[in-house]
Short mmCIF file of C-alpha atoms in Angstrom, two decimals:
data_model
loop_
_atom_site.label_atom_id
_atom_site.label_comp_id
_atom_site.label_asym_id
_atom_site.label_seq_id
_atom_site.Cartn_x
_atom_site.Cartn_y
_atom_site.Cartn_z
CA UNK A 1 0.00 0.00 0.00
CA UNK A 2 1.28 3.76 -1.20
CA UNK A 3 0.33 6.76 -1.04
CA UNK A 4 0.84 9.69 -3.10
CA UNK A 5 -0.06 13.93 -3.79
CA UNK A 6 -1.91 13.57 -6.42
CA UNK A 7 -3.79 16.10 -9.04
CA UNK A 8 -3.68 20.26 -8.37
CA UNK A 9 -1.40 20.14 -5.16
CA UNK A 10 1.23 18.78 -7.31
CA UNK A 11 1.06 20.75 -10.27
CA UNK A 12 0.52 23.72 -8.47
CA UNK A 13 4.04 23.18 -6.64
CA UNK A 14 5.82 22.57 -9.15
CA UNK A 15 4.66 26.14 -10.45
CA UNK A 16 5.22 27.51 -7.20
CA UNK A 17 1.73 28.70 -6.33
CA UNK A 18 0.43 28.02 -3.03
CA UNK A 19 -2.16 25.05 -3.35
CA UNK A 20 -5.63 25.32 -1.32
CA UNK A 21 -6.32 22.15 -1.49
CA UNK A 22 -4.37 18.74 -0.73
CA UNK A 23 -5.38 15.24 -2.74
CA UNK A 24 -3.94 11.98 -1.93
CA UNK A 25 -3.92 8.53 -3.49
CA UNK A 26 -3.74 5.02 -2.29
CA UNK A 27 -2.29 2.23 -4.67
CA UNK A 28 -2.49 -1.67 -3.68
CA UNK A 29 -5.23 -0.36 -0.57
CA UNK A 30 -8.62 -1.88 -0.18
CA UNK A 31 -11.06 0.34 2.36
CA UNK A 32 -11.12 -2.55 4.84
CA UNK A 33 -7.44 -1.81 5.66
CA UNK A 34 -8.08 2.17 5.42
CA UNK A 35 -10.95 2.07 7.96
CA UNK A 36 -8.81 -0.33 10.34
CA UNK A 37 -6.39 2.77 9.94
CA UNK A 38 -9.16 4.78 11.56
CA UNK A 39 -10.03 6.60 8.25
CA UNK A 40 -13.84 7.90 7.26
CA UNK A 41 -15.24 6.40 4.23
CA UNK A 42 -17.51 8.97 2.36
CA UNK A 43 -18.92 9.05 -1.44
CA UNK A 44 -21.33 6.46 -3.10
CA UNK A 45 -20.04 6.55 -6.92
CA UNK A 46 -16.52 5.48 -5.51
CA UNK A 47 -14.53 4.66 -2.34
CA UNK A 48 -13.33 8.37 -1.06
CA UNK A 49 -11.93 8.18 2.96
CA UNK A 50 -11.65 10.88 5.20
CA UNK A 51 -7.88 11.14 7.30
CA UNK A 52 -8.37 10.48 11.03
CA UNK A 53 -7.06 13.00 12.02
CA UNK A 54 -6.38 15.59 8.99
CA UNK A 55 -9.48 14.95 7.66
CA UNK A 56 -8.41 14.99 4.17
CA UNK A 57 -9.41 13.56 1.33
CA UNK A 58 -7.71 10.25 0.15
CA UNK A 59 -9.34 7.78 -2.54
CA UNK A 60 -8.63 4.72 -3.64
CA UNK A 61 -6.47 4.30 -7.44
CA UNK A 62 -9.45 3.78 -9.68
CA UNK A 63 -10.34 3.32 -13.28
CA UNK A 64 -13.34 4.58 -15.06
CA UNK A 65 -15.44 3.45 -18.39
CA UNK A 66 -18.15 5.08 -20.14
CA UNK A 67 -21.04 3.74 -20.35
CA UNK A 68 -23.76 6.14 -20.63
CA UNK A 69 -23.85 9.97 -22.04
CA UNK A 70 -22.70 13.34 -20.37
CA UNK A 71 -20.01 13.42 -17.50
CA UNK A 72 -22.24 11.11 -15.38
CA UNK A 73 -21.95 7.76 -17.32
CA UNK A 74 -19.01 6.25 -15.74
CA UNK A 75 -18.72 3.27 -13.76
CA UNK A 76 -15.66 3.42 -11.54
CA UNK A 77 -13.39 0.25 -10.53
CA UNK A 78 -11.58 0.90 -7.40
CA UNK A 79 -9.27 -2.36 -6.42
CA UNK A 80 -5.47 -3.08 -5.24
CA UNK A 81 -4.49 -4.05 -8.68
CA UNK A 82 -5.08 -0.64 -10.37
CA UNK A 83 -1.73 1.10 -10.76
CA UNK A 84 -0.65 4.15 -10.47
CA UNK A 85 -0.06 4.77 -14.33
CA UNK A 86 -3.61 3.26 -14.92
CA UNK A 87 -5.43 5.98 -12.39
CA UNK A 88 -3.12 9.12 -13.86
CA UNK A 89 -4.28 8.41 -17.50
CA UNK A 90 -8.44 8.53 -16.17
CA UNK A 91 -7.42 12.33 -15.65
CA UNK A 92 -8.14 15.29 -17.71
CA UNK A 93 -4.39 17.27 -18.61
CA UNK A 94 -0.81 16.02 -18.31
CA UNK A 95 -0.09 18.48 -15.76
CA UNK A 96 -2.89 17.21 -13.79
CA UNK A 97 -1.57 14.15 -13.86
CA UNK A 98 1.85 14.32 -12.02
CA UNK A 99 2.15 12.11 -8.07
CA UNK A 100 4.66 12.57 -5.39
CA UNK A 101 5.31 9.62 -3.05
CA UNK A 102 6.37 9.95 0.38
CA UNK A 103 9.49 10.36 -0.14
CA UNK A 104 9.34 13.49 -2.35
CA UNK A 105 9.70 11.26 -5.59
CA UNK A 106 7.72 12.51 -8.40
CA UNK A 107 5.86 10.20 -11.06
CA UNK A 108 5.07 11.93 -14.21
CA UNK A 109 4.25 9.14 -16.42
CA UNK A 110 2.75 11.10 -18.78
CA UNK A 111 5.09 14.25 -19.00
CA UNK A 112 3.11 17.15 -17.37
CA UNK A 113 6.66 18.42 -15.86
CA UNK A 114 7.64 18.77 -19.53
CA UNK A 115 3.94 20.43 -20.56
CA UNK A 116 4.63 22.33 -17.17
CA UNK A 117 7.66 23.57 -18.60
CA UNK A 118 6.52 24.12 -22.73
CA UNK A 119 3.57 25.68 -20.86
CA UNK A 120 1.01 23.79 -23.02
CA UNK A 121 -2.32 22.49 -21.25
CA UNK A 122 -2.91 18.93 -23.38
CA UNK A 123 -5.24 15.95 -23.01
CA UNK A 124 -3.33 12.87 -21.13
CA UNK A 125 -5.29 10.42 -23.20
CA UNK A 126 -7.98 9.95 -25.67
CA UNK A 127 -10.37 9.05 -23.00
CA UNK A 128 -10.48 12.78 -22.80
CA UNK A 129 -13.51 12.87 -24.98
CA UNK A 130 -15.75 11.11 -22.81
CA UNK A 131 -16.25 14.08 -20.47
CA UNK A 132 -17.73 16.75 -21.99
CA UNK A 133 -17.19 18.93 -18.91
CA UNK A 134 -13.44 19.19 -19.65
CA UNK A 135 -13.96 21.13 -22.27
CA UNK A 136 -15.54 23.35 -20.05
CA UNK A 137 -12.76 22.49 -17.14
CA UNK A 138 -9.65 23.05 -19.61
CA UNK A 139 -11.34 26.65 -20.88
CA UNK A 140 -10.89 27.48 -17.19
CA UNK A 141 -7.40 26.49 -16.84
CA UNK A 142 -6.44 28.46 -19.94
CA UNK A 143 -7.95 31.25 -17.76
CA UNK A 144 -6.26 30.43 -14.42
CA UNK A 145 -2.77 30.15 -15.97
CA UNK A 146 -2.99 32.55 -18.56
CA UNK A 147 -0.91 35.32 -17.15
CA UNK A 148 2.02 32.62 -17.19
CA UNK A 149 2.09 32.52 -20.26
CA UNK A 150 -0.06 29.00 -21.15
CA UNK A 151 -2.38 27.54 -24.03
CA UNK A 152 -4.28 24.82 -25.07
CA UNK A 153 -2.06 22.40 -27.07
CA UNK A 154 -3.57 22.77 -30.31
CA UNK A 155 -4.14 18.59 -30.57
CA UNK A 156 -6.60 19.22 -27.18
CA UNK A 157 -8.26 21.61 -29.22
CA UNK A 158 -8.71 19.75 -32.26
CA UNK A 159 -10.62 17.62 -29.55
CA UNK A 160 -12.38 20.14 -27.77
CA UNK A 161 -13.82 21.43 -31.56
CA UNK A 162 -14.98 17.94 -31.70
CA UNK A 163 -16.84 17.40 -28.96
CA UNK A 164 -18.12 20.24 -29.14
CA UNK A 165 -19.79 19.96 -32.37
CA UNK A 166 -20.97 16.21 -31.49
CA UNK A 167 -23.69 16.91 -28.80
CA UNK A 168 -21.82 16.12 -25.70
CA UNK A 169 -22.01 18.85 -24.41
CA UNK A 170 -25.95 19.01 -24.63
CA UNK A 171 -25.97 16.78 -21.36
CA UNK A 172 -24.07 18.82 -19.49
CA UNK A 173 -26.34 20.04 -16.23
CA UNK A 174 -26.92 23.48 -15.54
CA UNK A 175 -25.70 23.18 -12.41
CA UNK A 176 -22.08 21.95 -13.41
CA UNK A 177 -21.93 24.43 -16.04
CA UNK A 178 -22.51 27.35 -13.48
CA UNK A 179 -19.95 25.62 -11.24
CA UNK A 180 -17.79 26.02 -13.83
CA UNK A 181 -18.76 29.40 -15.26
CA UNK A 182 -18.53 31.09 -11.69
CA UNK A 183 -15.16 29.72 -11.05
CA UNK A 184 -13.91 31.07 -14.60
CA UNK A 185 -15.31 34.23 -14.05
CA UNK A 186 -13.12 34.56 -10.50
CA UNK A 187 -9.76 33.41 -12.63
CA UNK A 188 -7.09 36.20 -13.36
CA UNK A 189 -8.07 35.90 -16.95
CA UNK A 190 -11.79 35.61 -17.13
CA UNK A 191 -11.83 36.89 -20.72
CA UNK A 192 -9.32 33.47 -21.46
CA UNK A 193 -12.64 30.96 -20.83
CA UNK A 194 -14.86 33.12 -23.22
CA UNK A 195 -12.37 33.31 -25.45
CA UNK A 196 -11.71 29.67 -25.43
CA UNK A 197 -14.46 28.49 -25.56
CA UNK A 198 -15.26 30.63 -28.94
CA UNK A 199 -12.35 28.95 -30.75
CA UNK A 200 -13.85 25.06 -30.11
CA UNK A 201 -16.94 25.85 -30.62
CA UNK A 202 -18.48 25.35 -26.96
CA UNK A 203 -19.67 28.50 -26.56
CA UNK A 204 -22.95 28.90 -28.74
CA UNK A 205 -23.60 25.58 -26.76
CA UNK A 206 -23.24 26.84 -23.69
CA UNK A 207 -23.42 30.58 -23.46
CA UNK A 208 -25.37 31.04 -26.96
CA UNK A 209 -26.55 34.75 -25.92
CA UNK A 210 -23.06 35.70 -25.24
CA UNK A 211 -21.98 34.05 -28.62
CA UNK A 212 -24.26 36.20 -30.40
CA UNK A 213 -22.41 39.52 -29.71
CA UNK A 214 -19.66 38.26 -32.05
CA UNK A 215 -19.56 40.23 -35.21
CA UNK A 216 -22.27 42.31 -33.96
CA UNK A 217 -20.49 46.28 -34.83
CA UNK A 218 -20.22 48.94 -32.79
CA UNK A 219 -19.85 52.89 -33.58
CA UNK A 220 -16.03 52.78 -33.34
CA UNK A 221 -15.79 56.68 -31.91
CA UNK A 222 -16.97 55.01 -28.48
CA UNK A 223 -15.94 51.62 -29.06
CA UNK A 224 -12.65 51.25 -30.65
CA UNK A 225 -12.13 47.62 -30.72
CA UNK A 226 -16.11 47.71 -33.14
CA UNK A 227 -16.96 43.93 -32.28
CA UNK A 228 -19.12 43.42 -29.15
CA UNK A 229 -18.01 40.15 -28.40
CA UNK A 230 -14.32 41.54 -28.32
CA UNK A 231 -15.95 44.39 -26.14
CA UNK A 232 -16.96 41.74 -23.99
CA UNK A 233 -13.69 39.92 -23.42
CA UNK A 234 -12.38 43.38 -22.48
CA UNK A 235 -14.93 44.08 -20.16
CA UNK A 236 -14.24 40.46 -18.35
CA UNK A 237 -10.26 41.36 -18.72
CA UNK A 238 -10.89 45.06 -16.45
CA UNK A 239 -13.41 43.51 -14.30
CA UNK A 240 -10.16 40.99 -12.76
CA UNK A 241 -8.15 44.16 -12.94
CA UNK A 242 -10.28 46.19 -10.74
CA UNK A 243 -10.33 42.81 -8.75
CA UNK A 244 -14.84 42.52 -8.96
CA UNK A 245 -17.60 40.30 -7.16
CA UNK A 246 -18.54 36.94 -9.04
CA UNK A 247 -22.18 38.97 -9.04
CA UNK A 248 -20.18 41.87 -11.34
CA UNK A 249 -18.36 39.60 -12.91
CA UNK A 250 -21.57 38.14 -14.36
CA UNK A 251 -23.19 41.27 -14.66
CA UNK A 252 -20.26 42.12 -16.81
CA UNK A 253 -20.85 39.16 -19.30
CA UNK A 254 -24.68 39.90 -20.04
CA UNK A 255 -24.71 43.66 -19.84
CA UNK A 256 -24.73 44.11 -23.43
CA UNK A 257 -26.67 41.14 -24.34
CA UNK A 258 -29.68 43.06 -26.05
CA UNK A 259 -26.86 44.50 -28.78
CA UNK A 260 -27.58 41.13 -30.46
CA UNK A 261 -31.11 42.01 -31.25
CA UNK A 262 -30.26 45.11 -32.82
CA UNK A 263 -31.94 45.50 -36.18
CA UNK A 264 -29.23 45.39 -39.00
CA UNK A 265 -30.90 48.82 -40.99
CA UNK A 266 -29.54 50.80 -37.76
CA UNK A 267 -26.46 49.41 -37.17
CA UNK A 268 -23.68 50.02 -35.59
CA UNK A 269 -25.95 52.10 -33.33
CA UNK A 270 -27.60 50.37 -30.50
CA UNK A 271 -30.20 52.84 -29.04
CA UNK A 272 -32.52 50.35 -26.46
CA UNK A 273 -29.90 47.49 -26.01
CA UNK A 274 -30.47 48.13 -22.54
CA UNK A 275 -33.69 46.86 -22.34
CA UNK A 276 -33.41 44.54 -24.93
CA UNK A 277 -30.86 42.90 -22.52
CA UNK A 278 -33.43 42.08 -20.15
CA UNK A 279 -34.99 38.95 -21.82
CA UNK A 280 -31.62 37.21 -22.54
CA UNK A 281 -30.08 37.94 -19.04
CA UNK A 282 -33.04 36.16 -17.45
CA UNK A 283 -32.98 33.58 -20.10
CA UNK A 284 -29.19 32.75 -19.90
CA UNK A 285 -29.93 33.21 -15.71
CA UNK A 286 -32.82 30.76 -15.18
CA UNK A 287 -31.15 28.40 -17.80
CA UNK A 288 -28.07 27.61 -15.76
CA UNK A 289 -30.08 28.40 -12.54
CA UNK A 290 -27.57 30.92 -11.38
CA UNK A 291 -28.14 32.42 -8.13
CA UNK A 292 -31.04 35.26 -7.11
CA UNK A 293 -27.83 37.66 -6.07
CA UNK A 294 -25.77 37.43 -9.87
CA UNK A 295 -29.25 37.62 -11.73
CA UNK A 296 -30.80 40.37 -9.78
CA UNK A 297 -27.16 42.50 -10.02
CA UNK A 298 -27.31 41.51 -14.04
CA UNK A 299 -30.30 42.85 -14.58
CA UNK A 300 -30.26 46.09 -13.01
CA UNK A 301 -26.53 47.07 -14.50
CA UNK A 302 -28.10 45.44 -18.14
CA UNK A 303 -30.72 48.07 -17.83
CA UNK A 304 -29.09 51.16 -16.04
CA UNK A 305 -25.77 51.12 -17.20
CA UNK A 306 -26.07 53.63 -19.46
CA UNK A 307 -27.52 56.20 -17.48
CA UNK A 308 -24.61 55.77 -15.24
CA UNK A 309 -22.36 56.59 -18.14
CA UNK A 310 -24.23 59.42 -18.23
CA UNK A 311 -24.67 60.20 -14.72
CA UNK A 312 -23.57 63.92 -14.68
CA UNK A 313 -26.08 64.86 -17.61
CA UNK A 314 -29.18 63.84 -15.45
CA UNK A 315 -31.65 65.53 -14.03
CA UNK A 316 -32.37 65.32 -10.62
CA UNK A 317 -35.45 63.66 -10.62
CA UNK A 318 -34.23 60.99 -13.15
CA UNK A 319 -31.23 60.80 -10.49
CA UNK A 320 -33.40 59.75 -8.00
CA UNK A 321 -35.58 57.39 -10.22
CA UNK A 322 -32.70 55.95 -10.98
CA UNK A 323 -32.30 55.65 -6.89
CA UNK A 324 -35.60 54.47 -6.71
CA UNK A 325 -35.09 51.23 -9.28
CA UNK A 326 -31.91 50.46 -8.03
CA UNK A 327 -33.39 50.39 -4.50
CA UNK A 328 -30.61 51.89 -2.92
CA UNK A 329 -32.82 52.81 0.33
CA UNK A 330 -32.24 49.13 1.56
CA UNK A 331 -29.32 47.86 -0.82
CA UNK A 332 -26.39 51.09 -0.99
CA UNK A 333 -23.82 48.62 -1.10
CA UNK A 334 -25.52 46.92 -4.15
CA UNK A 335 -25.78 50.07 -6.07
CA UNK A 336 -21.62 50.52 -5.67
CA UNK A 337 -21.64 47.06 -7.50
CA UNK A 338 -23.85 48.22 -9.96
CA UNK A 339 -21.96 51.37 -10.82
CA UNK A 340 -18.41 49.27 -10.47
CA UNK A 341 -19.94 47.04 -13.30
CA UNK A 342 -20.79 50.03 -15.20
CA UNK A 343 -17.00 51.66 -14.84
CA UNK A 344 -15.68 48.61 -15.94
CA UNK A 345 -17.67 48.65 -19.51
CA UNK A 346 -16.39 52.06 -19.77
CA UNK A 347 -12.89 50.99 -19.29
CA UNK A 348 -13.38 47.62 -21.10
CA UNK A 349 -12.56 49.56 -24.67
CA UNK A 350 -9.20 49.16 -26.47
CA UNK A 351 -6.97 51.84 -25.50
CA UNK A 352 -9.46 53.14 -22.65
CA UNK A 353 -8.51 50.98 -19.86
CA UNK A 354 -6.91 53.56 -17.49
CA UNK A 355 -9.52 56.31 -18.72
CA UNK A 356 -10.97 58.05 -15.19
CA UNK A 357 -14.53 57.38 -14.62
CA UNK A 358 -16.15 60.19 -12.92
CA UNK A 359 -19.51 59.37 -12.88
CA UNK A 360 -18.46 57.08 -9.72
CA UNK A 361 -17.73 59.49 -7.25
CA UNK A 362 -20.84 61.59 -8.63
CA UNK A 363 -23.35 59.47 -7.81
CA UNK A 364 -21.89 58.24 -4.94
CA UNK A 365 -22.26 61.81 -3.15
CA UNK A 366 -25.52 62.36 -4.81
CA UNK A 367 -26.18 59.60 -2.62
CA UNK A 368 -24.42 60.18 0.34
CA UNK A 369 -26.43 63.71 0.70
CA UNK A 370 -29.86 62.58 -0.20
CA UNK A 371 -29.88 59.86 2.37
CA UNK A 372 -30.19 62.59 4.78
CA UNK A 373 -33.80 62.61 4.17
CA UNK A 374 -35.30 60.86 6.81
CA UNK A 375 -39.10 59.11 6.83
CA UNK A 376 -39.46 59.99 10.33
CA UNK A 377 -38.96 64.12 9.56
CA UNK A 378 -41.33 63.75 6.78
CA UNK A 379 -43.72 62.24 9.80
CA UNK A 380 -42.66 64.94 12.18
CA UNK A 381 -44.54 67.57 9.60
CA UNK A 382 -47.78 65.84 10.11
CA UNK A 383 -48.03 64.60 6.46
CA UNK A 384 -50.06 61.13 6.51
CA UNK A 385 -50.65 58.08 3.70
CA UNK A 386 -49.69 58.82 -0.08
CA UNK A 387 -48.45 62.17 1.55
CA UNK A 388 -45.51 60.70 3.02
CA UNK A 389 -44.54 58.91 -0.43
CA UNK A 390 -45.02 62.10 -2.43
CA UNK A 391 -42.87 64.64 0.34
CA UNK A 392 -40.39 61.79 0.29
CA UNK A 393 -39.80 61.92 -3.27
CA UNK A 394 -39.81 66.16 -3.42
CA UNK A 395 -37.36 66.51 -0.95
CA UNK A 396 -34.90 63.55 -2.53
CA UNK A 397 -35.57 65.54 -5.67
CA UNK A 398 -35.00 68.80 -4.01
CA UNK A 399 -31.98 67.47 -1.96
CA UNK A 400 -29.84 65.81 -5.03
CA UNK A 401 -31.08 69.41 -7.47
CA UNK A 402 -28.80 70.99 -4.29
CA UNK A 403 -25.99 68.66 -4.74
CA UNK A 404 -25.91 69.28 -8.70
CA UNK A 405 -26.05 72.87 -8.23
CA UNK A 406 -23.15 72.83 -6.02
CA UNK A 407 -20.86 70.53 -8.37
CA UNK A 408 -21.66 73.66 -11.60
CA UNK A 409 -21.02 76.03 -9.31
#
C-alpha cells in the first residue's frame, strides 16, 4: 500500500503557487485496511476516505469506463491491482496528472513536468472525450494560468472542436456548467474561458446569448475595438483588474446582451440594447439556474448602465428614479456594485482601460447627501398616507437638485 499527492497540489508546486487544497492517493489499498487505519469512508459513486485526524481527502487508485452519455456515465473500478499509471491516464491534462510519493519522488508518467515547462495544457489520453465537462474544465485552466504565459495544445483543441460539435455537451447540467462558469469568471483571466471556448466551438452551446455579440459592430468613436463580443472579453479582462464580485463579474458578461437584437438597418448604433438585454439575461440566468444575487445585479446594470455613463447629464429627478429602481434605500452597497460594473464597460474599450470614470464618485455623493432625508422628519410635519410617499420623493428631488447645483457652481 502507497500513497501519493496527487492532481492540483502537485502541479501547483511545481509552479510555485500556493495550493488550497491537498489530494492523496492510495495504490495496492482496499477500504477494509483504510478504515482499520481509523479513516472515514464517504462518497457512493466510488470509495473516497476521510484522514483520522487531517481529515483529508484520500481515494482509492481507480479506473473509469463510459457507459452512458454526459459526464455522469461512468462506472468506476476501485481495487489493489489498479496502478498508479492506470489511475493518472483517467485524468483530464498532463499536468494534472503528475504524483509525489512519500518520499518526495515525483511520477510523471505522462510528461506534465515537460507540458509544465513548454507551458502547453494537453489531453493525457484519448479518453479525454468522454467528459464533456473538460472542455468546459480546460477553458478554465487556460484562464487560471494565462498570465504565465499557457495555451491549449492545439491537438486538445482539435478535440475540444470535436466534442463540441458532437452533442456532448448538450448533457451537461446546468448546475455543473454554473460551477464552472462562476469559477472562470473569479480566474485572473476571465476573458481566457470566453475566449476559449469561442475557438472550439463550446460557446454557442453553452453561453449562446453571449456568442451572439460576435460580429455584432459597434460605432467605433466610443468603441474602438467595433466587435461586441471583443468588447466583452475586455470588459471580463478590467473587471479581474479592478479585482470585482462573481455577481459583477456576471453582470459584466450579459450587460450588453440586447446589442444582439439590434436591427441590421440601424447598425452600428444600439439605441434600447439596454432593455433589450433584459430577456436574454433572465434567459441565460434561469437556464443555468444561477443564483437570485448574480441575476438580480445583471439585470439592473443590463438596464441602467447607461444612465450611469451618463450620470452627470441627469436631471435630478431621473437621479433619484434611478435611486428608486436600483433600491438603494435598503441595498447602498448593491448600487456601488452596480456602478463598479458600469465603470468597468467604460474601461473595457481598447486603449481606454486607465480612462478616469467620474460618474463614480458623482453618484456616490448624490447619494451620500440625499440619504439625509429621513421618513421619520417627513412624519414629524404631520403629512399622513400617499403624503408621506409624495414629500419623500420632493425633498430627494430637491436634496440631489442641491448637490448638482453645487458641483456647476
Amino acid at each position: 500500500m502507497k500513497r501519493y499527492l496527487v492532481g492540483g497540489a502537485v502541479r501547483d508546486k511545481l509552479l510555485g503557487i500556493q495550493a488550497k487544497d491537498k489530494d492523496y492517493m492510495f495504490v495496492g489499498a482496499t477500504p477494509e485496511q483504510l478504515i482499520a487505519l481509523g479513516y472515514e469512508q464517504v462518497g457512493k459513486d466510488f470509495p473516497v476516505f476521510l484522514h483520522p485526524t487531517t481529515k483529508q481527502e484520500h481515494a482509492l487508485a481507480r479506473t473509469e469506463t463510459k457507459i452512458g452519455e454526459g459526464y455522469t456515465g461512468f462506472v468506476c473500478h476501485a481495487s489493489p491491482e489498479v496502478t498508479l499509471e492506470q489511475d493518472l491516464i483517467r485524468r483530464d491534462l498532463t499536468i494534472n496528472a503528475i504524483a509525489e510519493d512519500e518520499q518526495g519522488h515525483l511520477h510523471d508518467p505522462y510528461q506534465g513536468i515537460d507540458d509544465i515547462h513548454a507551458k502547453l495544457l494537453r489531453h493525457v489520453s484519448p479518453a479525454f472525450n468522454e467528459d464533456p465537462l473538460r472542455v468546459l474544465r480546460v477553458a478554465r485552466f487556460a484562464a487560471r494560468f494565462a498570465h504565465l504565459g499557457f495555451s491549449v495544445a492545439p491537438e486538445t483543441l482539435e478535440l475540444m472542436t470535436q466534442m463540441s460539435s458532437n452533442g456532448e455537451l448538450n448533457h451537461l447540467s446546468p448546475e455543473r456548467v454554473w460551477q464552472e462558469l462562476s469559477r472562470a469568471l473569479m480566474e485572473s483571466s476571465p476573458q481566457v474561458f470566453i475566449q476559449v471556448l469561442k475557438q472550439v466551438g463550446a460557446l454557442k452551446v453553452i453561453l449562446p446569448e453571449v456568442d451572439a455579440l460576435y460580429g455584432v459592430p459597434q460605432t467605433k468613436k466610443w468603441h474602438p475595438e467595433v466587435d461586441t463580443g471583443i468588447h466583452i472579453e475586455l470588459c471580463l479582462k478590467q473587471g479581474a483588474k479592478l479585482a470585482l464580485s462573481l455577481e459583477e463579474r456576471f453582470a459584466l458578461l450579459c450587460h450588453d446582451l440586447g446589442k444582439a437584437f439590434t436591427p441590421a438597418e440601424v447598425l452600428p448604433g444600439h439605441k434600447g440594447h439596454e432593455q433589450a438585454g433584459i430577456e436574454p439575461t433572465k434567459a441565460l440566468s434561469q437556464r443555468l439556474r444561477v443564483p437570485k444575487a448574480c441575476q438580480q445585479l445583471a439585470l439592473l446594470a443590463c438596464e441602467h448602465h447607461l444612465r450611469i455613463h451618463k450620470a452627470q447629464e441627469l436631471k435630478a429627478s431621473t437621479i433619484v428614479k434611478l435611486f428608486d429602481s436600483c433600491d438603494v434605500w435598503r441595498q447602498p452597497e448593491r448600487f456601488e456594485r452596480i456602478i463598479n460594473v458600469a465603470m468597468a464597460d467604460s474601461q473595457g474599450r481598447t486603449g481606454l482601460e486607465n480612462t478616469p470614470y467620474p460618474s463614480k464618485a458623482y453618484l456616490l455623493e448624490a447619494l451620500t447627501e440625499v440619504q439625509q432625508v429621513q421618513v421619520k422628519d417627513i412624519l414629524a410635519l404631520g403629512y399622513k398616507g400617499a403624503e408621506i410617499k409624495q414629500q419623500l420623493w420632493l425633498k430627494r428631488v430637491a436634496m440631489v437638485k442641491g448637490f448638482i447645483d453645487k458641483q456647476v457652481e
